[in-house]
Amino acid sequence: MRPEGATGEATSDWSLLARIGQKDEEALSALYDRYSGLVFSEAKRILRDTGAAEEILQDLFFQVWRTAERFDPARGSLAGWLLVAARHRAISKIRRKSGKSEELDENGVTLGVDVESHAAQNLLLDKVRMVMGSLPDGQREALECAYFEGMSHTEIAEKTGQPLGTVKTRIRSAMEALKKVLS
Amino acid sequence: MRNGEHIRLEELELFALGALPESEAAALEAHVAGCGECAMKVAEAHGSAALLAFAAKQEQPAGTVKAELMARIRANREAEERYAWPLKKEAEMGKERLDADARSSWWNWVLVPAALALALVSFALSWQNRRIATQLEKQRHVAETLIHDREEEEKLVSVLAAADTVTVKLAASGDVANASGLVKYNGKLGVMVYTADLPALPPDKSYQMWLVPVNGAPISAGIIGPSGHAWGKLWTAEVPANTEAKAFAVTIEPVGGVAQPTGPKVLLGAS
């Protein structure tokens, strides 16, 4: 699935991005094929709306097309940036609907794992699902409320009826378990 | 929230998850903006949180989304090139070359006849406009004349109908024989209506009507005209209201009249 160069080596995200900066449509097409499923699935999980998720997906890749030259490899992972940016936009849509607003820094994401091939993505998908399946319900719920619902720890505490300290502990413990995926 | 000068990892992870209340998130962002070490850690925390995206049920977007995206970037690219091309062209070829190209282009075969047709239409419209303007001027003159005549008639009627209007017959005076005239004057209104039967004058002369007040110098009441023979025609003239008239007179003056009588009297009548 990974785009192959003339030498048969896989094309890195940053190589694709450099070509996109030169207005190479094939490079954008390859990058889209690489990450559109992940980005769309994440946005749809948050929004629960196919059309709205597709809109975010298209807008995000259009932004990549227009501003590719501004992305700095030193700031981290392009895949990580796409996922964080998609989440922020989806959460912002939800919060606008409820009258809230959020200023978010979409730059600088260190993913810490290679997801430039679909094989690597599938492997990571399995690992994350396994970790999430192994988490106690309270920890999993706290993570999902924060990441997919855009709820603050206070709101999670109110929703679950747990003390704020308990919610923080659950989130910290769940994050520690999740980070083991990266090791 | 802080461990020494830096933000604790727990707080950074809550921030990356979006679980911090807005006020706390704003304070953290302000710190991270000026702290390289915390910025690096928050980037890692964002990466850890992003793993949760892999927990979502995986689905593929409709194929039309990519088709629309590619069409969108193609349109964007074409628009950018379209705007950039003239500037590049001008820089490379110079304005004179562009002008030469423009002259020799096939567009000229379209633009020149179109310009000629436009000029003809413009000329026709201009001529028609002048014709309409002339007609309007004539109509305006007619309307002004009608209004003036109506005003004169109204003055005439008001003077003739008023009970305090006096009638003064003018008789020949001096060397002009068989001359006569009639004046109706309403001092309250300051309006005179008169007529006269006078012999013709040389082209450089006019008859001029005067109101001679009880006090003061004669007041001109208009030019009767060089041809005389004014019976059947009534003139009206306005003089200062409430002027008590002692007499009315007609003199022969240069064409156009004068401020005060200088020539011989031909008609005279006492009020």
GROMACS .gro file of N, CA and C in nm, chain A residues 72-129:
model
  174
   72ASP      N    1   0.697   2.159   0.928
   72ASP     CA    2   0.838   2.141   0.966
   72ASP      C    3   0.858   2.001   1.023
   73PRO      N    4   0.940   1.918   0.956
   73PRO     CA    5   0.963   1.782   1.006
   73PRO      C    6   1.016   1.782   1.149
   74ALA      N    7   1.083   1.889   1.188
   74ALA     CA    8   1.139   1.895   1.324
   74ALA      C    9   1.029   1.899   1.428
   75ARG      N   10   0.910   1.936   1.388
   75ARG     CA   11   0.801   1.949   1.486
   75ARG      C   12   0.731   1.816   1.512
   76GLY      N   13   0.772   1.710   1.443
   76GLY     CA   14   0.715   1.580   1.477
   76GLY      C   15   0.659   1.504   1.360
   77SER      N   16   0.553   1.427   1.390
   77SER     CA   17   0.497   1.333   1.295
   77SER      C   18   0.384   1.395   1.215
   78LEU      N   19   0.389   1.375   1.083
   78LEU     CA   20   0.279   1.425   1.000
   78LEU      C   21   0.151   1.348   1.030
   79ALA      N   22   0.163   1.217   1.046
   79ALA     CA   23   0.044   1.136   1.079
   79ALA      C   24  -0.016   1.183   1.211
   80GLY      N   25   0.072   1.206   1.308
   80GLY     CA   26   0.025   1.255   1.438
   80GLY      C   27  -0.044   1.389   1.424
   81TRP      N   28   0.014   1.477   1.343
   81TRP     CA   29  -0.047   1.608   1.323
   81TRP      C   30  -0.185   1.594   1.260
   82LEU      N   31  -0.197   1.505   1.159
   82LEU     CA   32  -0.326   1.486   1.094
   82LEU      C   33  -0.432   1.439   1.193
   83LEU      N   34  -0.394   1.346   1.279
   83LEU     CA   35  -0.491   1.291   1.375
   83LEU      C   36  -0.530   1.394   1.481
   84VAL      N   37  -0.430   1.465   1.531
   84VAL     CA   38  -0.460   1.567   1.633
   84VAL      C   39  -0.543   1.681   1.574
   85ALA      N   40  -0.504   1.721   1.451
   85ALA     CA   41  -0.578   1.831   1.388
   85ALA      C   42  -0.722   1.790   1.359
   86ALA      N   43  -0.741   1.667   1.310
   86ALA     CA   44  -0.877   1.620   1.281
   86ALA      C   45  -0.961   1.616   1.408
   87ARG      N   46  -0.899   1.569   1.517
   87ARG     CA   47  -0.974   1.564   1.643
   87ARG      C   48  -1.011   1.703   1.690
   88HIS      N   49  -0.915   1.792   1.685
   88HIS     CA   50  -0.942   1.928   1.731
   88HIS      C   51  -1.056   1.992   1.651
   89ARG      N   52  -1.053   1.970   1.522
   89ARG     CA   53  -1.160   2.029   1.439
   89ARG      C   54  -1.295   1.966   1.469
   90ALA      N   55  -1.295   1.835   1.487
   90ALA     CA   56  -1.422   1.768   1.517
   90ALA      C   57  -1.476   1.812   1.653
   91ILE      N   58  -1.387   1.818   1.752
   91ILE     CA   59  -1.431   1.862   1.886
   91ILE      C   60  -1.480   2.007   1.881
   92SER      N   61  -1.410   2.090   1.802
   92SER     CA   62  -1.453   2.229   1.790
   92SER      C   63  -1.593   2.238   1.732
   93LYS      N   64  -1.622   2.151   1.635
   93LYS     CA   65  -1.757   2.151   1.577
   93LYS      C   66  -1.860   2.119   1.685
   94ILE      N   67  -1.830   2.019   1.766
   94ILE     CA   68  -1.922   1.981   1.873
   94ILE      C   69  -1.939   2.096   1.972
   95ARG      N   70  -1.827   2.157   2.009
   95ARG     CA   71  -1.833   2.262   2.112
   95ARG      C   72  -1.900   2.388   2.061
   96ARG      N   73  -1.885   2.416   1.932
   96ARG     CA   74  -1.957   2.531   1.875
   96ARG      C   75  -2.106   2.509   1.886
   97LYS      N   76  -2.145   2.382   1.864
   97LYS     CA   77  -2.288   2.352   1.873
   97LYS      C   78  -2.340   2.374   2.015
   98SER      N   79  -2.253   2.353   2.114
   98SER     CA   80  -2.298   2.369   2.253
   98SER      C   81  -2.258   2.505   2.310
   99GLY      N   82  -2.212   2.594   2.221
   99GLY     CA   83  -2.183   2.730   2.264
   99GLY      C   84  -2.045   2.749   2.321
  100LYS      N   85  -1.960   2.647   2.315
  100LYS     CA   86  -1.825   2.660   2.368
  100LYS      C   87  -1.727   2.686   2.253
  101SER      N   88  -1.609   2.735   2.287
  101SER     CA   89  -1.507   2.754   2.184
  101SER      C   90  -1.374   2.705   2.239
  102GLU      N   91  -1.282   2.677   2.150
  102GLU     CA   92  -1.154   2.622   2.193
  102GLU      C   93  -1.044   2.667   2.098
  103GLU      N   94  -0.941   2.728   2.153
  103GLU     CA   95  -0.823   2.763   2.075
  103GLU      C   96  -0.722   2.650   2.090
  104LEU      N   97  -0.683   2.596   1.980
  104LEU     CA   98  -0.597   2.479   1.988
  104LEU      C   99  -0.472   2.494   1.904
  105ASP      N  100  -0.364   2.445   1.960
  105ASP     CA  101  -0.237   2.444   1.888
  105ASP      C  102  -0.229   2.312   1.812
  106GLU      N  103  -0.232   2.322   1.679
  106GLU     CA  104  -0.232   2.200   1.599
  106GLU      C  105  -0.090   2.159   1.558
  107ASN      N  106   0.007   2.233   1.604
  107ASN     CA  107   0.144   2.201   1.564
  107ASN      C  108   0.214   2.119   1.671
  108GLY      N  109   0.312   2.045   1.628
  108GLY     CA  110   0.397   1.973   1.721
  108GLY      C  111   0.335   1.849   1.781
  109VAL      N  112   0.348   1.735   1.711
  109VAL     CA  113   0.295   1.608   1.761
  109VAL      C  114   0.403   1.501   1.739
  110THR      N  115   0.445   1.440   1.849
  110THR     CA  116   0.543   1.331   1.837
  110THR      C  117   0.470   1.200   1.857
  111LEU      N  118   0.447   1.127   1.747
  111LEU     CA  119   0.367   1.005   1.757
  111LEU      C  120   0.448   0.890   1.817
  112GLY      N  121   0.577   0.887   1.786
  112GLY     CA  122   0.665   0.786   1.849
  112GLY      C  123   0.651   0.648   1.791
  113VAL      N  124   0.579   0.633   1.681
  113VAL     CA  125   0.565   0.502   1.618
  113VAL      C  126   0.543   0.521   1.469
  114ASP      N  127   0.592   0.428   1.388
  114ASP     CA  128   0.580   0.439   1.243
  114ASP      C  129   0.442   0.393   1.199
  115VAL      N  130   0.373   0.480   1.131
  115VAL     CA  131   0.242   0.441   1.077
  115VAL      C  132   0.235   0.475   0.928
  116GLU      N  133   0.352   0.479   0.861
  116GLU     CA  134   0.353   0.522   0.722
  116GLU      C  135   0.310   0.413   0.624
  117SER      N  136   0.291   0.292   0.676
  117SER     CA  137   0.239   0.186   0.589
  117SER      C  138   0.110   0.133   0.648
  118HIS      N  139   0.027   0.076   0.566
  118HIS     CA  140  -0.099   0.021   0.617
  118HIS      C  141  -0.073  -0.099   0.707
  119ALA      N  142   0.036  -0.170   0.683
  119ALA     CA  143   0.070  -0.284   0.768
  119ALA      C  144   0.102  -0.235   0.910
  120ALA      N  145   0.180  -0.126   0.916
  120ALA     CA  146   0.214  -0.069   1.047
  120ALA      C  147   0.089  -0.015   1.115
  121GLN      N  148   0.003   0.044   1.037
  121GLN     CA  149  -0.123   0.096   1.093
  121GLN      C  150  -0.208  -0.019   1.149
  122ASN      N  151  -0.217  -0.127   1.073
  122ASN     CA  152  -0.298  -0.240   1.119
  122ASN      C  153  -0.242  -0.301   1.248
  123LEU      N  154  -0.109  -0.304   1.256
  123LEU     CA  155  -0.046  -0.357   1.376
  123LEU      C  156  -0.078  -0.270   1.496
  124LEU      N  157  -0.071  -0.140   1.476
  124LEU     CA  158  -0.099  -0.046   1.585
  124LEU      C  159  -0.247  -0.052   1.624
  125LEU      N  160  -0.332  -0.066   1.524
  125LEU     CA  161  -0.476  -0.080   1.553
  125LEU      C  162  -0.501  -0.198   1.646
  126ASP      N  163  -0.437  -0.308   1.617
  126ASP     CA  164  -0.456  -0.428   1.700
  126ASP      C  165  -0.406  -0.405   1.842
  127LYS      N  166  -0.290  -0.340   1.852
  127LYS     CA  167  -0.231  -0.317   1.985
  127LYS      C  168  -0.319  -0.223   2.068
  128VAL      N  169  -0.363  -0.117   2.008
  128VAL     CA  170  -0.445  -0.019   2.082
  128VAL      C  171  -0.577  -0.082   2.125
  129ARG      N  172  -0.636  -0.157   2.037
  129ARG     CA  173  -0.764  -0.222   2.073
  129ARG      C  174  -0.743  -0.321   2.188
   0.00000   0.00000   0.00000
